[in-house]
Short mmCIF file of C-alpha atoms in Angstrom, two decimals:
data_model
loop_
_atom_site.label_atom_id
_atom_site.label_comp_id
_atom_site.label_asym_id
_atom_site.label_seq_id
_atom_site.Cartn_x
_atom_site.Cartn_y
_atom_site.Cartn_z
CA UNK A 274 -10.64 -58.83 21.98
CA UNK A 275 -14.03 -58.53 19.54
CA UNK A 276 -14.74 -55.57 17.51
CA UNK A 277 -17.17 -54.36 14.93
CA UNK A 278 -18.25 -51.84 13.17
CA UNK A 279 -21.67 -50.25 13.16
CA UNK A 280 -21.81 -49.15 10.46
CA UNK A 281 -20.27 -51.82 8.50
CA UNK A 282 -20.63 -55.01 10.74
CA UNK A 283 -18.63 -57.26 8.26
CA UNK A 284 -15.97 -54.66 6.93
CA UNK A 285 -13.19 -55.99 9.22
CA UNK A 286 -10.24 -55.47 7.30
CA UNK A 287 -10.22 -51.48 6.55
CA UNK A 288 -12.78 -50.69 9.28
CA UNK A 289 -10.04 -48.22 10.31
CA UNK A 290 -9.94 -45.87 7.87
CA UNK A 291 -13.42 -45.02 7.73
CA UNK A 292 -15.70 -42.88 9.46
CA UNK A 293 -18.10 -44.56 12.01
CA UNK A 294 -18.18 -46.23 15.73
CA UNK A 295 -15.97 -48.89 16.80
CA UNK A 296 -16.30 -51.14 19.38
CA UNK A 297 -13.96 -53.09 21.17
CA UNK A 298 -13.62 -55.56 24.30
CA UNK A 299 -10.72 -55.63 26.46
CA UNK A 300 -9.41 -59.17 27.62
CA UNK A 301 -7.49 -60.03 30.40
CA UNK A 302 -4.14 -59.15 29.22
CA UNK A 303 -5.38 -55.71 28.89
CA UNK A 304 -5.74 -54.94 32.41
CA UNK A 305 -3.15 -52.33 33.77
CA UNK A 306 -2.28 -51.11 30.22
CA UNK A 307 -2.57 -47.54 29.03
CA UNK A 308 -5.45 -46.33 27.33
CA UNK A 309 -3.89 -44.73 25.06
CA UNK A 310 -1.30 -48.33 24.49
CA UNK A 311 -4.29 -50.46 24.27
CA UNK A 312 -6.34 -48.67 21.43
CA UNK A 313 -2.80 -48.23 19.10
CA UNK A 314 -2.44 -51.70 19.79
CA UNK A 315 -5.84 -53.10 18.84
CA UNK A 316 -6.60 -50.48 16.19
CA UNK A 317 -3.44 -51.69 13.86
CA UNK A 318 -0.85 -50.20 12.05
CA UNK A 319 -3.42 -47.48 10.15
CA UNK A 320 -3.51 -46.03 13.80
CA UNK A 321 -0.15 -44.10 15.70
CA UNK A 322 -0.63 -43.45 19.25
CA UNK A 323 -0.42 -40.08 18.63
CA UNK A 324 -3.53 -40.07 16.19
CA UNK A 325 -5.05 -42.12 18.97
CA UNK A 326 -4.03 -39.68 22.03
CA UNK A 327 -5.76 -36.60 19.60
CA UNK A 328 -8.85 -38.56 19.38
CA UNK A 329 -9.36 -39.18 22.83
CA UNK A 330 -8.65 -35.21 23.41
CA UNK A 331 -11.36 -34.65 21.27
CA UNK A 332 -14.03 -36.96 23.21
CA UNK A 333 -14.38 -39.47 20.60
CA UNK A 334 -13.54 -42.37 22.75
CA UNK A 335 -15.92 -43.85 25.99
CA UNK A 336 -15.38 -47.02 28.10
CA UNK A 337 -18.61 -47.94 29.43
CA UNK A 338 -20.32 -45.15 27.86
CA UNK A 339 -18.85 -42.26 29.72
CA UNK A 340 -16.21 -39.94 27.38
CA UNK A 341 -12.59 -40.30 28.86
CA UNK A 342 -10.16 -37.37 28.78
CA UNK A 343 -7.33 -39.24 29.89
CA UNK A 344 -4.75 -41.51 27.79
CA UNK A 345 -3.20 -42.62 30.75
CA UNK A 346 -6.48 -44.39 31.60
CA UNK A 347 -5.54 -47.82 32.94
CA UNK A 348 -7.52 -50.55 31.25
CA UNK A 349 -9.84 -52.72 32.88
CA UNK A 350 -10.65 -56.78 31.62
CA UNK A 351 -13.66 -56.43 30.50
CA UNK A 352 -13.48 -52.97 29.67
CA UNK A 353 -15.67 -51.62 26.83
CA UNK A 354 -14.54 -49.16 24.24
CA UNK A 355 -16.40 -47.13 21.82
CA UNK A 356 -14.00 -45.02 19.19
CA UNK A 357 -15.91 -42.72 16.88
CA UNK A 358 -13.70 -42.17 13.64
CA UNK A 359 -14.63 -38.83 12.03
CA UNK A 360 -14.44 -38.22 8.57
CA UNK A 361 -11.26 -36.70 7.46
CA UNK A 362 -10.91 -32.57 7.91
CA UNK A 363 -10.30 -30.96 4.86
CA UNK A 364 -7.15 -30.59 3.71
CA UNK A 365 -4.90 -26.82 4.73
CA UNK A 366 -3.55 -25.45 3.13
CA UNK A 367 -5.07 -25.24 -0.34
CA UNK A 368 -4.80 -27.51 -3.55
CA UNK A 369 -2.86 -26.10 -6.58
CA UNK A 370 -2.48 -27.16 -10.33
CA UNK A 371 1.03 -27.33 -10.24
CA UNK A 372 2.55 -30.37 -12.42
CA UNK A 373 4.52 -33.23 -11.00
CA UNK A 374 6.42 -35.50 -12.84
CA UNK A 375 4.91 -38.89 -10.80
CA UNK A 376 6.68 -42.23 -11.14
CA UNK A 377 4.47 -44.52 -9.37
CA UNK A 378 0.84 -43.91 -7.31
CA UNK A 379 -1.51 -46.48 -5.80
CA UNK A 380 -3.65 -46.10 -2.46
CA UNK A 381 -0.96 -45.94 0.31
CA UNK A 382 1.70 -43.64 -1.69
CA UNK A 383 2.50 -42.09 -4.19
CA UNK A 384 6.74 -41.48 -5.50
CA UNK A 385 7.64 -38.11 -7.40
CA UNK A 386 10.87 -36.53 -9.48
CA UNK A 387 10.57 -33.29 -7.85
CA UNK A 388 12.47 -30.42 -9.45
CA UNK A 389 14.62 -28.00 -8.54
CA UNK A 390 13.23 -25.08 -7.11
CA UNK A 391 10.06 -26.63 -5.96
CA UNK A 392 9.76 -26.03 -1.80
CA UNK A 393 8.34 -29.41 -0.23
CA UNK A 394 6.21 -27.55 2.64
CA UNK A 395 4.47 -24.51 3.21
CA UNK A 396 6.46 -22.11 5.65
CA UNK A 397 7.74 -18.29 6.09
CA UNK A 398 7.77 -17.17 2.76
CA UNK A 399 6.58 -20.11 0.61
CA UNK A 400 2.47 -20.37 1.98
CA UNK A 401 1.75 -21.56 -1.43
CA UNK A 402 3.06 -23.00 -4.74
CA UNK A 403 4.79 -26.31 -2.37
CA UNK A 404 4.68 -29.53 -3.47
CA UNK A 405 2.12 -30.46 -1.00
CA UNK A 406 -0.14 -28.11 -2.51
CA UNK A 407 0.67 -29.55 -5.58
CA UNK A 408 -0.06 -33.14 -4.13
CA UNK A 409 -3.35 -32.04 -2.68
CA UNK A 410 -4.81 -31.13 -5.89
CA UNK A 411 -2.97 -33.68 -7.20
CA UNK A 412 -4.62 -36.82 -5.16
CA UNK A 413 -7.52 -35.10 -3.99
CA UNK A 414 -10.18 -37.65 -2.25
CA UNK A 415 -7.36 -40.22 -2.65
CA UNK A 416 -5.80 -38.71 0.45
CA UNK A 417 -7.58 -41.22 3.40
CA UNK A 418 -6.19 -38.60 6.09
CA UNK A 419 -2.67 -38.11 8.25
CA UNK A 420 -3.86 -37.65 11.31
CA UNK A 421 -7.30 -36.68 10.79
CA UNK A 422 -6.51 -34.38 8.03
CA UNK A 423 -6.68 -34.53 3.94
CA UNK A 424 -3.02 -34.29 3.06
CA UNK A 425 0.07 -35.94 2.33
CA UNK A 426 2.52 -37.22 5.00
CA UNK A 427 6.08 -36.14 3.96
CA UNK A 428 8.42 -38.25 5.80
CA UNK A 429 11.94 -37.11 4.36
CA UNK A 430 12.45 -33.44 2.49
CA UNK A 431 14.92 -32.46 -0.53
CA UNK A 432 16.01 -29.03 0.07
CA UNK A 433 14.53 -26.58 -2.69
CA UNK A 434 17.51 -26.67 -4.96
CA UNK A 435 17.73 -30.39 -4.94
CA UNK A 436 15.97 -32.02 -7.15
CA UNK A 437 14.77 -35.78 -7.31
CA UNK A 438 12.93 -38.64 -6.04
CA UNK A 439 11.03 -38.80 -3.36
CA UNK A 440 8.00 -40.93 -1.82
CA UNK A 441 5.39 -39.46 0.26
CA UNK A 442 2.30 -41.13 2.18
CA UNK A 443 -1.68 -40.66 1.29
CA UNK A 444 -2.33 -42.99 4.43
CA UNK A 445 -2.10 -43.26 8.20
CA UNK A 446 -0.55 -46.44 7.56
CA UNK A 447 1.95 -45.72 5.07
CA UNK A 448 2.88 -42.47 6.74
CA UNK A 449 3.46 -44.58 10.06
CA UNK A 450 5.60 -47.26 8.69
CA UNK A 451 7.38 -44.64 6.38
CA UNK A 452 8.29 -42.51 9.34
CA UNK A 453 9.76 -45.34 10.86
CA UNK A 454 11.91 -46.69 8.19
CA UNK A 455 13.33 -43.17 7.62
CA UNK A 456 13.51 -42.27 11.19
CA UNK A 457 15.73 -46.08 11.84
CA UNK A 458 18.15 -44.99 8.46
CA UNK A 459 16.84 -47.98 7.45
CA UNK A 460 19.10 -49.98 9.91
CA UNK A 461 15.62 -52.85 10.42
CA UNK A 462 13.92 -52.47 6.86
CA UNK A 463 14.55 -51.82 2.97
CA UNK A 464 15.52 -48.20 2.67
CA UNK A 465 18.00 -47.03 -0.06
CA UNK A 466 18.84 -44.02 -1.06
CA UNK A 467 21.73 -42.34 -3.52
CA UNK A 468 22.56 -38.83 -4.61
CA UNK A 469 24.45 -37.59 -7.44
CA UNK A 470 26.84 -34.43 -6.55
CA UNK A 471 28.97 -32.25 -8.68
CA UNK A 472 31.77 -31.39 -6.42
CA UNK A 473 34.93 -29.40 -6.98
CA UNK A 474 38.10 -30.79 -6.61
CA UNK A 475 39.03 -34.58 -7.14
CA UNK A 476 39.22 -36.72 -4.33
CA UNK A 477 42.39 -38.49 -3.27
CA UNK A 478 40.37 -41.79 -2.84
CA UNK A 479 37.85 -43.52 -5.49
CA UNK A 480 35.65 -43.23 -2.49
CA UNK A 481 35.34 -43.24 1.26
CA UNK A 482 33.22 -42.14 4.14
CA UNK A 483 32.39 -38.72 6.32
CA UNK A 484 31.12 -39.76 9.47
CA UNK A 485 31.16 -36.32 11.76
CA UNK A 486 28.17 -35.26 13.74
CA UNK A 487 26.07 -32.38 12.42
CA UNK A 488 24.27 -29.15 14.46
CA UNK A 489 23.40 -25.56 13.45
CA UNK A 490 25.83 -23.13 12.65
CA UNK A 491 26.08 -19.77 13.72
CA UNK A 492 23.13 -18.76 11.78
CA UNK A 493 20.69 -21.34 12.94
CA UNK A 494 19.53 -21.73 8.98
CA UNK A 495 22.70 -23.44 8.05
CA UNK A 496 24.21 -26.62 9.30
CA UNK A 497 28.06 -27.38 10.59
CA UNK A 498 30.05 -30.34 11.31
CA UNK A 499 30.07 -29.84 15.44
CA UNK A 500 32.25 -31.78 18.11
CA UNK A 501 30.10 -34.49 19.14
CA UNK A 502 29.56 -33.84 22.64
CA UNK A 503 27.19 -30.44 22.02
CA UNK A 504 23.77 -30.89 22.97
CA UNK A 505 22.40 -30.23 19.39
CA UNK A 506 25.45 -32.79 17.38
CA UNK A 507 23.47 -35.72 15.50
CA UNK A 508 25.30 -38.45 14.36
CA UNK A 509 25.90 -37.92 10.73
CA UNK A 510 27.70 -40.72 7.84
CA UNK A 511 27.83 -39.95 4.47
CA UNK A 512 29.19 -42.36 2.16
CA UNK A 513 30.74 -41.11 -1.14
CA UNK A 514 32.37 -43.06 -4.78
CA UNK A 515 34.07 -41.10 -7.08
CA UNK A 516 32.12 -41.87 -10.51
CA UNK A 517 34.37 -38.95 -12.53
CA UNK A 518 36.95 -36.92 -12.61
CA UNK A 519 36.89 -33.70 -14.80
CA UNK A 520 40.53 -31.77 -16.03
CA UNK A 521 44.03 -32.35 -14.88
CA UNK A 522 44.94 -33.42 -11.60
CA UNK A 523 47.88 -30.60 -11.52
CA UNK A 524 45.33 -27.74 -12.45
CA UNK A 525 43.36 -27.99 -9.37
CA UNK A 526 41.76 -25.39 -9.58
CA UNK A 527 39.99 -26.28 -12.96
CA UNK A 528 38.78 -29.53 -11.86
CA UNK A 529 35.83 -31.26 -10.30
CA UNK A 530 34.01 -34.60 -10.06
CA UNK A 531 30.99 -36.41 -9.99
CA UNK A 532 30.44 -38.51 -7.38
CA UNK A 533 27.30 -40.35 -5.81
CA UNK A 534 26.55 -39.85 -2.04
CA UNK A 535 24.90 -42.59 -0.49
CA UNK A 536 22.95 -41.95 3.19
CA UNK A 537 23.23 -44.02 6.33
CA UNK A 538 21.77 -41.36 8.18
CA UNK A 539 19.50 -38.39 6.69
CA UNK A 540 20.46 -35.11 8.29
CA UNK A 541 19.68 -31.37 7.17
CA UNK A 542 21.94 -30.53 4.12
CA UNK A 543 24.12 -33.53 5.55
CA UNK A 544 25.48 -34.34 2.03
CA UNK A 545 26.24 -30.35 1.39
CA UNK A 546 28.07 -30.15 4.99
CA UNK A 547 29.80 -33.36 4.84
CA UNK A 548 31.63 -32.49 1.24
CA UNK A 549 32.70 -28.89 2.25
CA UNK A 550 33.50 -30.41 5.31
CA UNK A 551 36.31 -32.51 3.25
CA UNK A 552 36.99 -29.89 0.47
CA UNK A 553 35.05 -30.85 -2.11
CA UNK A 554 31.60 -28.20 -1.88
CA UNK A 555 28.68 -29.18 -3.97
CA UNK A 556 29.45 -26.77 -7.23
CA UNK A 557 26.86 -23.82 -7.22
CA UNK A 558 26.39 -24.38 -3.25
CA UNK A 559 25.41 -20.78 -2.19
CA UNK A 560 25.58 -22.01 1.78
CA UNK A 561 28.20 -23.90 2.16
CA UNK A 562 30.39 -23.41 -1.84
CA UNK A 563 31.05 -19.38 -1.27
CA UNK A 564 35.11 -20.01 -0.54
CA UNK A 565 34.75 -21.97 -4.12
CA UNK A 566 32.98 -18.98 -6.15
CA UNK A 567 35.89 -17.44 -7.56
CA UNK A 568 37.32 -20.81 -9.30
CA UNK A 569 34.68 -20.39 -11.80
CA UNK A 570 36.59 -17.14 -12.97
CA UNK A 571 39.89 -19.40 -13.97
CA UNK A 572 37.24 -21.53 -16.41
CA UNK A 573 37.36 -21.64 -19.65
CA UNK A 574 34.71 -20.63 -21.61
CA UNK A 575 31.69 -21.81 -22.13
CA UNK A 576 31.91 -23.65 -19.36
CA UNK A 577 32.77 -20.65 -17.04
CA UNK A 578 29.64 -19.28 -18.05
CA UNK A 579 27.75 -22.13 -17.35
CA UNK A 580 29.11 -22.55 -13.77
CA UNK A 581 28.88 -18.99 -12.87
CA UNK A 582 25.12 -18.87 -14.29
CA UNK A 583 24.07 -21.99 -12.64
CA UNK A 584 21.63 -21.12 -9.75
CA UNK A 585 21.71 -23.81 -7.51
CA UNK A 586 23.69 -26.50 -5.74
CA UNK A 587 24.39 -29.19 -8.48
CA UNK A 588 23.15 -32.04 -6.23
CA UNK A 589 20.08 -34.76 -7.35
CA UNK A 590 18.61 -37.48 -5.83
CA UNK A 591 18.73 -40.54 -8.05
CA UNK A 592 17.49 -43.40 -6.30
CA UNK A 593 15.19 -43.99 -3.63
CA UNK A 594 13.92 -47.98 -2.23
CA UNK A 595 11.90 -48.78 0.19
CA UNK A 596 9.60 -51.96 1.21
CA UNK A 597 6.14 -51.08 0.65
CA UNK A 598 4.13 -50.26 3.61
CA UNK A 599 0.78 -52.86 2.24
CA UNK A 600 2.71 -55.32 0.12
CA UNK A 601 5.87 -55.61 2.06
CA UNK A 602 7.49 -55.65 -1.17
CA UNK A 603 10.91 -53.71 -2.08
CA UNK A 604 10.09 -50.75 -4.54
CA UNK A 605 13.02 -48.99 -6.20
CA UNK A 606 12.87 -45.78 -7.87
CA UNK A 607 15.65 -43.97 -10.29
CA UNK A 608 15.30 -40.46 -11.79
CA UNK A 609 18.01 -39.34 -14.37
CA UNK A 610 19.88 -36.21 -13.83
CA UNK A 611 17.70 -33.13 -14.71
CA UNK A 612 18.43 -31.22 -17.92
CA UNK A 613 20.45 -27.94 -16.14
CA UNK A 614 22.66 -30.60 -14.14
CA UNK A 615 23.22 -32.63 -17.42
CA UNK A 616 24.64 -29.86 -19.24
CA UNK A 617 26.95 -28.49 -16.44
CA UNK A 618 28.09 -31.43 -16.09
CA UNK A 619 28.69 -32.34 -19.39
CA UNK A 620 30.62 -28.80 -19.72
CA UNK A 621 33.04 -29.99 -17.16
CA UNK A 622 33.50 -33.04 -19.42
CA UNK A 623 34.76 -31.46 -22.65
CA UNK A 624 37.88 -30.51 -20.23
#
């Protein structure tokens, strides 16, 4: 296989990620492949098949200078391939000024302390004020383009109320190898990641594990632990330590703990399901804490005014590593407790 740019003949190592024509040669060992296959393959790991399947859909790719439509092409030895990379589209929705607390940025990605209350994507009722419209503005021409497109790649979400770190891609590559470490738990790379959770109720075990398959509840907005054979059940583990305990063992229905949750798979609220699933709700959970509500009333004060006043699930994500998608190198990322968490926490303390 050869290939050059035209517009930079000697700019071989980021050719990828910049506008202009590409040509390539297939060998022998090409023959029989798909199209689609073939280009991924030669074009690295700044280019996913899918990016690769949208470009041929939009006529920017010709073997022997005729356009082909079709990724299922079979390849020919010999074959030659023109790509045309377009310049990024600009980015939708919108950049806003909204300020992020950023704990490390180069080129590839860039690793946040998000806060509570901040909604990670636009959607129904939250078209603006995200964080990716905060990371928009934020990197600006810094973004080289996910799929084509100005704007971040988010490959894992905190739920509004959760606050903490999280890392998100400004390139095809990083989004690509990202996805995958996610998407695996892990299991074949660096990926580490561990949540602190103000739960009611203590434990009867310094720690242990929750491994029951999650789907949607009743609702469809919620989640539920479901029997594993139902078509929608993921496999779901959650594995919890019991850091401390808060009031008298007897009094149950004055205590709590904090404990840290630690992910081997990353499922929708999984850490909220998985300790009401046990008896131990986040504290402040309004989804999946509303049996719990009323043991705020048997408080003392202040710190039954803190609980009942506290407007979210008291859950944070402190740590977050992963191997760098460039260097290959393990980053690892810690972001204390937030100030509202602190303090509730530190109420349940003084019991």
């Amino acid at each position: 296989m050869s290939a050059h740019n035209e517009d930079t003949p000697e700019l071989i190592g980021d050719r990828f990620i910049r506008a202009g024509s590409i040509m390539l040669e297939a060998s022998a060992d090409a023959a029989g492949q798909r199209l689609d296959q073939w280009l991924a393959s030669q074009l690295g790991p700044d280019m996913s098949r899918s990016r690769v399947q949208m470009l041929i859909k939009q006529g920017a790719v010709t073997v022997g200078g005729k356009m082909i439509d079709e990724a299922k092409r079979k390849m020919i030895a010999g074959d030659s391939v023109s790509v045309v990379m377009p310049e990024p589209e600009p980015a939708e929705p919108l950049g806003e000024n909204i300020t992020l607390d950023v704990l490390y940025e180069d080129d590839e990605l860039i690793v946040i302390n998000k806060p509570a209350g901040l909604v990670v994507h636009p959607g129904a009722g939250n078209w603006t004020g995200t964080l990716v419209n905060a990371l928009i503005h934020h990197c600006g021409d810094s973004l080289s383009g996910i799929g084509g497109v100005r704007r971040p790649g988010i490959v894992h979400r905190l739920d509004k109320e959760t606050s903490g770190v999280m890392v998100v891609a400004k390139t095809d590559r990083a989004h690509k190898a990202l996805s995958e470490a996610f998407a695996d738990h892990g299991l074949t790379g660096d990926l580490e990641r561990a949540y602190q959770a103000l739960v009611w109720g203590i434990p009867q075990r310094p720690s242990g594990t929750v491994d029951a398959p999650l789907g949607r509840a009743a609702d469809r907005v919620r989640r539920a632990v479901v029997p594993s054979g139902r078509d929608d059940a993921r496999h779901a583990i959650t594995h919890f330590t019991v850091q401390e305990r808060f009031g008298e063992a007897q009094q149950a229905f004055a205590t709590a703990s904090l404990v840290e949750c630690r992910l081997e798979t990353g499922r929708t609220h999984q850490i909220r399901v998985h300790m009401a699933h046990i008896g131990h709700p986040v504290v402040g959970d309004p989804d999946y804490g509303q049996a719990f509500r009323t043991k705020a009333n048997r408080l003392p004060d202040p710190l039954k005014t803190l609980v009942k006043a506290f407007p979210r699930q008291a859950l944070h994500a402190r740590l977050l590593a992963f191997r760098h998608p460039a260097t290959h190198l393990t980053m690892r990322f810690e972001a204390p407790i937030p100030g509202d968490m602190e303090e509730l926490v530190s109420g349940f303390r003084k019991l």
